[in-house]
Amino acid sequence: MENKKTKANDVESLFEQRLATNFTLIKDLFFSLYPENQHKKSFKRLLTTLPELFKNRPSSLKSMDIDRVKKGNWYMSQELVGMQLYVDHFNKDLKGLEKKLGYFEKLGVNFVHLMPITPRPKGENDGGYAVNSYHKVDPRYGTQEDLLSLTQKMRDKNMYLMLDFVANHTSDEYPWAKKAVAGDLKYQGYYHIYPDRTIPDEFETTLPEIFPMTSPGNFTYNAEMQKWVMTVFNPYQWDLDYSNPMVFIEMLGNLTKLADLGVDVVRLDALAFMWKKLGTESQNLPEAHTLISLFRMCLQVIAPGVVFLAEAIVAPKEIIKYFGSGRMMGNECEIAYNATLMALLWDAIATKKAVLLYKNIKSLPEKPKESTWINYIRCHDDIGLGFEDHHIHELGWNAVSHRKFLLDYYCQNIDWSPAKGHMFMYNPKTGDGRITGSAASLLGLEMALEQNDQAKIDQSIAKIIMMHAIILSYGGVPLIYAGDEIGTLNDYSYLEDNDKKEDGRWVNRPFQDWNTIAQIDSGNNHQTQIFLTLQHLIKLRKSYHAFADKNQVILYEAHNPHFFIYERPLGKNNGILVVCNFDEVPQTIYENALGTYGSENNVIDLISGEQPVFVNGTLKLDPYEILWLSKNNIE
Ligand code: GLC
């Protein structure tokens, strides 16, 4: 009893300590967004809110917070391997998902991103990214008890959960939006709402369009209010106005309630858009960074075990800023999507060369030590070609034609391309377009199966495996899109669904094929081959400390444009060199390009378990072959 009490007191006093430590930064951040002379009262409100939110946090999670803080950066471990999924497309609902935890274990997945499970409008709702509540469970997925049971089971199995916090906007059915529509001025002040087109028109001169084909423009007229609402994404997604401090304080409450469900990583959706300013693109603004840091520091006080993922699919040099820079260094997001690597891997597949990949990665500053990436090849969204033109020019290529080539290659506009992707949101005004399609279909499997061409099937499988072996070995948490582990093809069934057919991203959000999975151990097909190889790679990843994201990735110059080579260093002899060939024909490389991972050190390829054969100082790799070379494995 005594012991329990002391523990509880400890937990409370640690809260006080955290508040005291972070107070100055929180105050500075708050008053730099909300000037002190006008907003002293709101700051007081924030200070009374923090202990209230802490009080409501379940005690088991409070203890977990403390364990995590003691343990340090759990999210950088090589033991983490993630999967992303839509609950209803995976196994119906949360109960169904709970039944499949064994499947994750079998593959080696222990970090799961569930796409939104919160209530949303009927009809179109952007896959749940239009939220009617931030912490309730939509009945189609089950109940809050189901979620709590799932999170408990996951914790028992040392699995981590990531859920979204759709911070930039609510749905038009969210209680605040409804009150705004009913004429409540307080809640109209929670959104960017204007009586006429004057300010919207001014905004439109600089705001880009996110969904130009389906939702052109950034404002929607609401007939009931007879006013214009800022809706950067879809008309039913209303952008919150964070220049109102009450929006921040109330959203902090929503964030904490979400965290209190047992979420380990909060994915901050569309966070680059959170601050709007006339005359700008209203993306990546310094105020957005201040705001995110303010959320971070407040959550640090309330729930320090919970980590932020930045969903900033923006230019490479902008993404890295979400780890925090300047006074916010290390005080923004711990994890960010490595959208740069993702987009450039697709560039390398199409060009069969890793040159643009090298150019971009080399130009980026090192990320802060306590931060890590989510490395992925596919997610639920489209693939944007978010790299910079000047790097393309520096290679002697024309940026406009290069981008056009990539869109043509992936979107079935080039005869010889094996990819079966689709164009998403092509904007004739700018010539920009994005790509949809499942990993397997983009990598040629769909076409190869249609043609029943075994050589092409094998080549596509090799590509699927190489791409995954890269995200499994590059520094960060690998995130596999559910279905990719068995090479799932494009799903065209969304075209039959009125609420989905306008959004081509559904083509790469397939249903999990449990019939095939039931045969996975005995099958003699591509699904089995991909699954078992990924299972093997995941097991390997977890057993090598070099794969933990404690060290930066070191790029090796290949002197052969088809190769991508990087080292995950660890001590003198415990590092791993990853070597891959992006060409469709075998390629050779001089041994000296491999540094100390050459023949004199008897290196072994961890994936095959064999020693590579060097011939006259060169090493040959098959098309799309990948090696994980280690110097330290000869028994
Ligand atoms: C993020 C999501 C995307 C959604 C958008 C608006 O980018 O990944 O699916 O459409 O935010 O919420």
Coordinates of N, CA and C in Angstrom, one line a residue, residues 479-631:
L479 N 7.8 0.9 -42.7 CA 6.4 0.8 -42.6 C 5.9 0.1 -43.9
I480 N 5.3 -1.1 -43.7 CA 4.9 -1.8 -44.9 C 3.4 -1.6 -45.0
Y481 N 2.9 -1.3 -46.2 CA 1.5 -1.2 -46.4 C 0.8 -2.6 -46.5
A482 N -0.2 -2.8 -45.7 CA -0.8 -4.1 -45.6 C -1.2 -4.6 -46.9
G483 N -0.8 -5.8 -47.2 CA -1.0 -6.4 -48.5 C 0.2 -6.4 -49.4
D484 N 1.1 -5.5 -49.2 CA 2.4 -5.5 -49.9 C 3.2 -6.7 -49.6
E485 N 3.0 -7.2 -48.4 CA 3.9 -8.3 -48.0 C 3.5 -9.6 -48.7
I486 N 2.4 -9.5 -49.5 CA 2.1 -10.7 -50.4 C 1.9 -10.2 -51.8
G487 N 2.4 -9.0 -52.1 CA 2.4 -8.5 -53.5 C 1.0 -8.3 -54.0
T488 N 0.1 -7.7 -53.2 CA -1.3 -7.4 -53.6 C -1.3 -6.4 -54.7
L489 N -2.1 -6.7 -55.7 CA -2.2 -5.8 -56.9 C -3.2 -4.7 -56.7
N490 N -3.3 -3.8 -57.6 CA -4.3 -2.7 -57.6 C -5.7 -3.3 -57.3
D491 N -6.5 -2.5 -56.6 CA -7.9 -3.0 -56.4 C -8.9 -2.0 -57.1
Y492 N -9.5 -2.5 -58.1 CA -10.4 -1.6 -58.9 C -11.8 -1.5 -58.4
S493 N -12.1 -2.2 -57.3 CA -13.5 -2.3 -56.8 C -14.0 -1.0 -56.3
Y494 N -13.1 0.0 -56.0 CA -13.6 1.3 -55.5 C -14.4 2.0 -56.6
L495 N -14.2 1.6 -57.9 CA -14.9 2.3 -59.0 C -16.4 2.1 -58.9
E496 N -16.8 1.0 -58.2 CA -18.2 0.7 -58.0 C -18.8 1.4 -56.9
D497 N -18.0 2.1 -56.1 CA -18.6 2.7 -54.9 C -18.7 4.2 -55.1
N498 N -19.9 4.7 -55.0 CA -20.1 6.1 -55.3 C -19.3 7.1 -54.4
D499 N -19.1 6.6 -53.2 CA -18.4 7.5 -52.2 C -16.9 7.5 -52.4
K500 N -16.4 6.6 -53.3 CA -15.0 6.4 -53.4 C -14.5 6.7 -54.8
K501 N -15.4 6.5 -55.8 CA -14.9 6.4 -57.1 C -14.2 7.6 -57.7
E502 N -14.4 8.8 -57.0 CA -13.7 10.0 -57.5 C -12.3 10.1 -56.9
D503 N -12.0 9.3 -56.0 CA -10.7 9.4 -55.3 C -9.8 8.1 -55.7
G504 N -8.9 8.4 -56.7 CA -8.1 7.3 -57.3 C -7.2 6.6 -56.3
R505 N -7.0 7.2 -55.1 CA -6.1 6.6 -54.1 C -6.6 5.3 -53.6
W506 N -8.0 5.0 -53.8 CA -8.5 3.8 -53.3 C -8.0 2.6 -54.1
V507 N -7.4 2.8 -55.2 CA -6.8 1.7 -56.0 C -5.7 1.1 -55.3
N508 N -5.0 1.9 -54.4 CA -3.9 1.3 -53.6 C -4.3 1.1 -52.2
R509 N -5.6 0.8 -51.9 CA -6.0 0.5 -50.5 C -6.8 -0.8 -50.6
P510 N -6.1 -1.9 -51.0 CA -6.9 -3.1 -51.2 C -7.4 -3.8 -49.9
F511 N -8.2 -4.8 -50.1 CA -8.7 -5.7 -49.0 C -7.6 -6.7 -48.8
Q512 N -7.4 -7.1 -47.5 CA -6.5 -8.1 -47.2 C -7.0 -9.5 -47.6
D513 N -6.1 -10.2 -48.3 CA -6.6 -11.5 -48.9 C -6.3 -12.7 -48.0
W514 N -7.2 -12.9 -47.1 CA -7.0 -14.0 -46.1 C -7.0 -15.4 -46.6
N515 N -7.7 -15.6 -47.8 CA -7.6 -16.9 -48.4 C -6.2 -17.3 -48.8
T516 N -5.6 -16.3 -49.5 CA -4.2 -16.6 -49.9 C -3.3 -16.7 -48.7
I517 N -3.5 -15.9 -47.7 CA -2.7 -15.9 -46.5 C -2.8 -17.3 -45.8
A518 N -4.0 -17.9 -45.9 CA -4.2 -19.2 -45.2 C -3.2 -20.2 -45.8
Q519 N -2.9 -20.0 -47.1 CA -2.0 -21.0 -47.8 C -0.5 -20.6 -47.8
I520 N -0.2 -19.5 -47.0 CA 1.1 -18.9 -47.3 C 2.3 -19.8 -47.0
D521 N 2.2 -20.7 -46.1 CA 3.3 -21.6 -45.8 C 3.5 -22.6 -46.8
S522 N 2.4 -23.1 -47.4 CA 2.6 -24.2 -48.4 C 2.5 -23.8 -49.8
G523 N 2.2 -22.5 -50.0 CA 2.0 -22.0 -51.4 C 3.2 -22.1 -52.3
N524 N 3.0 -22.2 -53.6 CA 4.1 -22.2 -54.5 C 3.8 -21.0 -55.5
N525 N 3.7 -19.8 -55.0 CA 3.3 -18.7 -55.8 C 4.1 -17.5 -55.4
H526 N 3.8 -16.4 -56.1 CA 4.5 -15.1 -55.8 C 4.2 -14.6 -54.4
Q527 N 3.0 -14.8 -53.9 CA 2.6 -14.3 -52.6 C 3.5 -15.0 -51.5
T528 N 3.6 -16.3 -51.6 CA 4.4 -17.0 -50.6 C 5.9 -16.6 -50.7
Q529 N 6.4 -16.4 -51.9 CA 7.8 -16.1 -52.1 C 8.0 -14.7 -51.5
I530 N 7.1 -13.8 -51.7 CA 7.4 -12.4 -51.2 C 7.2 -12.4 -49.6
F531 N 6.2 -13.1 -49.2 CA 5.9 -13.1 -47.7 C 7.1 -13.7 -47.0
L532 N 7.5 -14.9 -47.4 CA 8.6 -15.6 -46.7 C 9.9 -14.8 -46.8
T533 N 10.2 -14.2 -47.9 CA 11.4 -13.4 -48.0 C 11.4 -12.2 -47.0
L534 N 10.2 -11.5 -47.0 CA 10.1 -10.4 -46.1 C 10.2 -10.8 -44.7
Q535 N 9.6 -11.9 -44.4 CA 9.7 -12.5 -43.0 C 11.1 -12.7 -42.6
H536 N 11.9 -13.3 -43.5 CA 13.3 -13.5 -43.3 C 14.1 -12.2 -43.1
L537 N 13.8 -11.2 -44.0 CA 14.5 -9.9 -43.9 C 14.2 -9.2 -42.6
I538 N 12.9 -9.3 -42.2 CA 12.5 -8.7 -40.9 C 13.2 -9.3 -39.7
K539 N 13.3 -10.6 -39.8 CA 14.0 -11.3 -38.7 C 15.5 -10.9 -38.6
L540 N 16.1 -10.8 -39.8 CA 17.5 -10.3 -39.8 C 17.6 -8.9 -39.3
R541 N 16.8 -8.0 -39.8 CA 16.8 -6.6 -39.4 C 16.8 -6.5 -37.9
K542 N 15.9 -7.3 -37.3 CA 15.8 -7.2 -35.8 C 17.0 -7.7 -35.1
S543 N 17.8 -8.6 -35.7 CA 18.9 -9.1 -34.9 C 20.2 -8.4 -35.1
Y544 N 20.2 -7.3 -35.9 CA 21.5 -6.6 -36.1 C 21.4 -5.1 -35.5
H545 N 22.2 -4.8 -34.5 CA 22.1 -3.5 -33.9 C 22.5 -2.4 -34.9
A546 N 23.2 -2.8 -36.0 CA 23.6 -1.7 -36.9 C 22.4 -1.1 -37.6
F547 N 21.3 -1.8 -37.6 CA 20.1 -1.3 -38.2 C 19.3 -0.3 -37.3
A548 N 19.7 -0.3 -36.0 CA 19.0 0.7 -35.1 C 19.4 2.1 -35.6
D549 N 18.5 3.1 -35.5 CA 18.8 4.4 -36.1 C 19.7 5.2 -35.1
K550 N 20.8 4.7 -34.7 CA 21.6 5.4 -33.8 C 22.7 6.2 -34.6
N551 N 23.0 5.7 -35.8 CA 24.0 6.3 -36.6 C 23.4 6.8 -37.9
Q552 N 24.1 7.8 -38.4 CA 23.6 8.3 -39.7 C 23.9 7.2 -40.8
V553 N 23.2 7.3 -41.9 CA 23.4 6.4 -43.0 C 24.6 7.1 -43.8
I554 N 25.6 6.2 -44.2 CA 26.7 6.8 -45.0 C 26.6 6.3 -46.4
L555 N 26.5 7.3 -47.3 CA 26.4 6.9 -48.7 C 27.8 6.6 -49.3
Y556 N 27.9 5.5 -50.1 CA 29.1 5.2 -50.8 C 28.9 5.6 -52.3
E557 N 30.0 6.2 -52.9 CA 29.9 6.5 -54.3 C 30.1 5.2 -55.1
A558 N 29.2 5.0 -56.0 CA 29.3 3.7 -56.7 C 30.1 3.7 -57.9
H559 N 30.2 4.9 -58.6 CA 30.8 5.0 -59.9 C 30.2 4.1 -60.9
N560 N 29.0 3.7 -60.7 CA 28.1 3.0 -61.6 C 26.7 3.5 -61.3
P561 N 26.1 4.2 -62.2 CA 24.8 4.9 -61.9 C 23.7 4.0 -61.5
H562 N 23.8 2.7 -61.7 CA 22.7 1.8 -61.4 C 22.7 1.3 -59.9
F563 N 23.8 1.6 -59.2 CA 23.9 1.1 -57.9 C 23.5 2.2 -56.8
F564 N 23.0 1.7 -55.8 CA 22.7 2.5 -54.6 C 23.4 1.7 -53.4
I565 N 24.3 2.4 -52.8 CA 25.2 1.7 -51.8 C 25.2 2.6 -50.5
Y566 N 24.9 2.0 -49.4 CA 25.0 2.8 -48.1 C 25.4 1.9 -47.0
E567 N 26.1 2.5 -46.1 CA 26.6 1.8 -44.9 C 25.7 2.1 -43.7
R568 N 25.4 1.1 -42.9 CA 24.9 1.4 -41.5 C 26.0 1.0 -40.6
P569 N 26.8 2.0 -40.2 CA 28.1 1.7 -39.5 C 27.8 1.3 -38.0
L570 N 28.6 0.5 -37.5 CA 28.6 0.2 -36.1 C 29.9 -0.3 -35.6
G571 N 30.6 0.5 -34.8 CA 32.0 0.1 -34.4 C 32.9 -0.1 -35.6
K572 N 33.9 -0.9 -35.4 CA 34.9 -1.1 -36.5 C 34.4 -2.2 -37.4
N573 N 33.8 -3.2 -36.9 CA 33.5 -4.4 -37.7 C 32.0 -4.8 -37.7
N574 N 31.2 -4.1 -37.0 CA 29.8 -4.6 -36.9 C 28.8 -3.9 -37.8
G575 N 29.3 -3.1 -38.7 CA 28.4 -2.4 -39.6 C 27.9 -3.3 -40.7
I576 N 27.0 -2.7 -41.5 CA 26.4 -3.5 -42.6 C 26.4 -2.6 -43.8
L577 N 26.9 -3.1 -45.0 CA 26.9 -2.3 -46.2 C 25.7 -2.9 -47.1
V578 N 24.9 -2.0 -47.5 CA 23.7 -2.4 -48.4 C 24.1 -2.0 -49.8
V579 N 24.0 -3.0 -50.7 CA 24.4 -2.7 -52.1 C 23.2 -3.2 -52.9
C580 N 22.7 -2.3 -53.8 CA 21.6 -2.8 -54.7 C 21.8 -2.3 -56.1
N581 N 21.3 -3.1 -57.0 CA 21.4 -2.8 -58.4 C 20.0 -2.5 -58.9
F582 N 19.8 -1.2 -59.4 CA 18.5 -0.8 -59.9 C 18.3 -1.1 -61.4
D583 N 19.2 -1.8 -62.0 CA 19.1 -2.1 -63.4 C 18.4 -3.4 -63.7
E584 N 17.8 -3.5 -64.9 CA 17.1 -4.7 -65.3 C 18.1 -5.7 -65.9
V585 N 19.4 -5.4 -66.0 CA 20.4 -6.3 -66.4 C 21.4 -6.4 -65.3
P586 N 22.3 -7.5 -65.3 CA 23.3 -7.5 -64.3 C 24.3 -6.4 -64.4
Q587 N 24.8 -5.9 -63.3 CA 25.8 -4.8 -63.3 C 26.9 -5.2 -62.4
T588 N 28.1 -4.7 -62.8 CA 29.3 -5.0 -61.9 C 29.8 -3.7 -61.3
I589 N 30.5 -3.9 -60.2 CA 31.0 -2.7 -59.5 C 32.4 -3.1 -59.0
Y590 N 33.3 -2.1 -59.0 CA 34.7 -2.4 -58.5 C 34.6 -2.6 -57.0
E591 N 35.4 -3.5 -56.6 CA 35.4 -3.9 -55.2 C 35.8 -2.7 -54.3
N592 N 36.7 -1.8 -54.9 CA 37.1 -0.7 -54.0 C 36.0 0.3 -53.7
A593 N 34.9 0.2 -54.4 CA 33.8 1.1 -54.1 C 33.0 0.6 -52.9
L594 N 33.4 -0.6 -52.4 CA 32.7 -1.2 -51.2 C 33.5 -0.9 -49.9
G595 N 34.5 -0.1 -50.0 CA 35.3 0.3 -48.8 C 35.9 -1.0 -48.2
T596 N 35.7 -1.1 -46.9 CA 36.3 -2.3 -46.3 C 35.4 -3.5 -46.4
Y597 N 34.4 -3.5 -47.1 CA 33.5 -4.6 -47.3 C 33.8 -5.5 -48.5
G598 N 35.1 -5.6 -48.8 CA 35.6 -6.3 -49.9 C 36.0 -7.7 -49.6
S599 N 36.7 -8.3 -50.6 CA 37.1 -9.8 -50.4 C 38.1 -10.0 -49.2
E600 N 38.9 -9.0 -49.0 CA 40.0 -9.2 -48.0 C 39.3 -9.4 -46.6
N601 N 38.1 -8.9 -46.4 CA 37.5 -9.1 -45.1 C 36.5 -10.2 -45.0
N602 N 36.5 -11.1 -46.0 CA 35.6 -12.3 -46.0 C 34.2 -11.9 -45.7
V603 N 33.7 -10.9 -46.4 CA 32.3 -10.5 -46.1 C 31.3 -11.5 -46.5
I604 N 30.2 -11.4 -45.8 CA 29.1 -12.4 -46.1 C 27.8 -11.5 -46.4
D605 N 27.0 -12.0 -47.3 CA 25.7 -11.4 -47.5 C 24.7 -12.0 -46.5
L606 N 24.2 -11.2 -45.6 CA 23.4 -11.7 -44.6 C 22.1 -12.3 -45.2
I607 N 21.6 -11.7 -46.3 CA 20.3 -12.2 -46.8 C 20.4 -13.6 -47.3
S608 N 21.5 -13.9 -48.1 CA 21.6 -15.3 -48.7 C 22.4 -16.2 -47.7
G609 N 23.1 -15.5 -46.8 CA 24.0 -16.3 -46.0 C 25.3 -16.7 -46.7
E610 N 25.5 -16.2 -47.9 CA 26.7 -16.7 -48.7 C 27.7 -15.6 -48.8
Q611 N 28.9 -16.0 -49.1 CA 30.0 -15.1 -49.4 C 29.9 -14.6 -50.9
P612 N 29.9 -13.3 -51.1 CA 29.8 -12.9 -52.5 C 31.1 -13.3 -53.3
V613 N 31.0 -13.6 -54.6 CA 32.2 -14.0 -55.3 C 32.7 -12.8 -56.0
F614 N 34.0 -12.4 -55.7 CA 34.6 -11.3 -56.4 C 35.5 -11.9 -57.5
V615 N 35.3 -11.3 -58.7 CA 36.1 -11.8 -59.9 C 37.0 -10.6 -60.4
N616 N 38.3 -10.8 -60.3 CA 39.2 -9.7 -60.8 C 38.9 -8.4 -60.2
G617 N 38.6 -8.4 -58.9 CA 38.4 -7.1 -58.2 C 37.0 -6.5 -58.5
T618 N 36.1 -7.3 -59.0 CA 34.8 -6.7 -59.3 C 33.7 -7.7 -58.7
L619 N 32.5 -7.1 -58.5 CA 31.4 -7.9 -57.9 C 30.2 -7.6 -58.8
K620 N 29.6 -8.8 -59.2 CA 28.4 -8.6 -60.1 C 27.1 -8.8 -59.3
L621 N 26.2 -8.0 -59.6 CA 24.8 -8.1 -59.0 C 23.8 -8.4 -60.1
D622 N 22.9 -9.3 -59.8 CA 21.8 -9.6 -60.7 C 20.9 -8.4 -60.8
P623 N 20.0 -8.4 -61.8 CA 19.0 -7.3 -61.8 C 18.2 -7.2 -60.5
Y624 N 18.1 -6.0 -59.9 CA 17.3 -5.8 -58.7 C 17.8 -6.6 -57.5
E625 N 19.0 -7.0 -57.5 CA 19.6 -7.8 -56.4 C 20.0 -6.8 -55.3
I626 N 19.8 -7.2 -54.1 CA 20.3 -6.4 -52.9 C 21.1 -7.3 -52.0
L627 N 22.2 -6.8 -51.5 CA 23.0 -7.5 -50.6 C 23.1 -6.7 -49.3
W628 N 23.1 -7.4 -48.2 CA 23.4 -6.8 -46.9 C 24.8 -7.4 -46.4
L629 N 25.8 -6.7 -46.7 CA 27.2 -7.2 -46.5 C 27.6 -6.9 -45.0
S630 N 28.2 -8.0 -44.4 CA 28.7 -7.9 -43.1 C 30.1 -8.5 -43.0
K631 N 30.9 -7.8 -42.2 CA 32.3 -8.3 -42.0 C 32.4 -9.3 -40.9

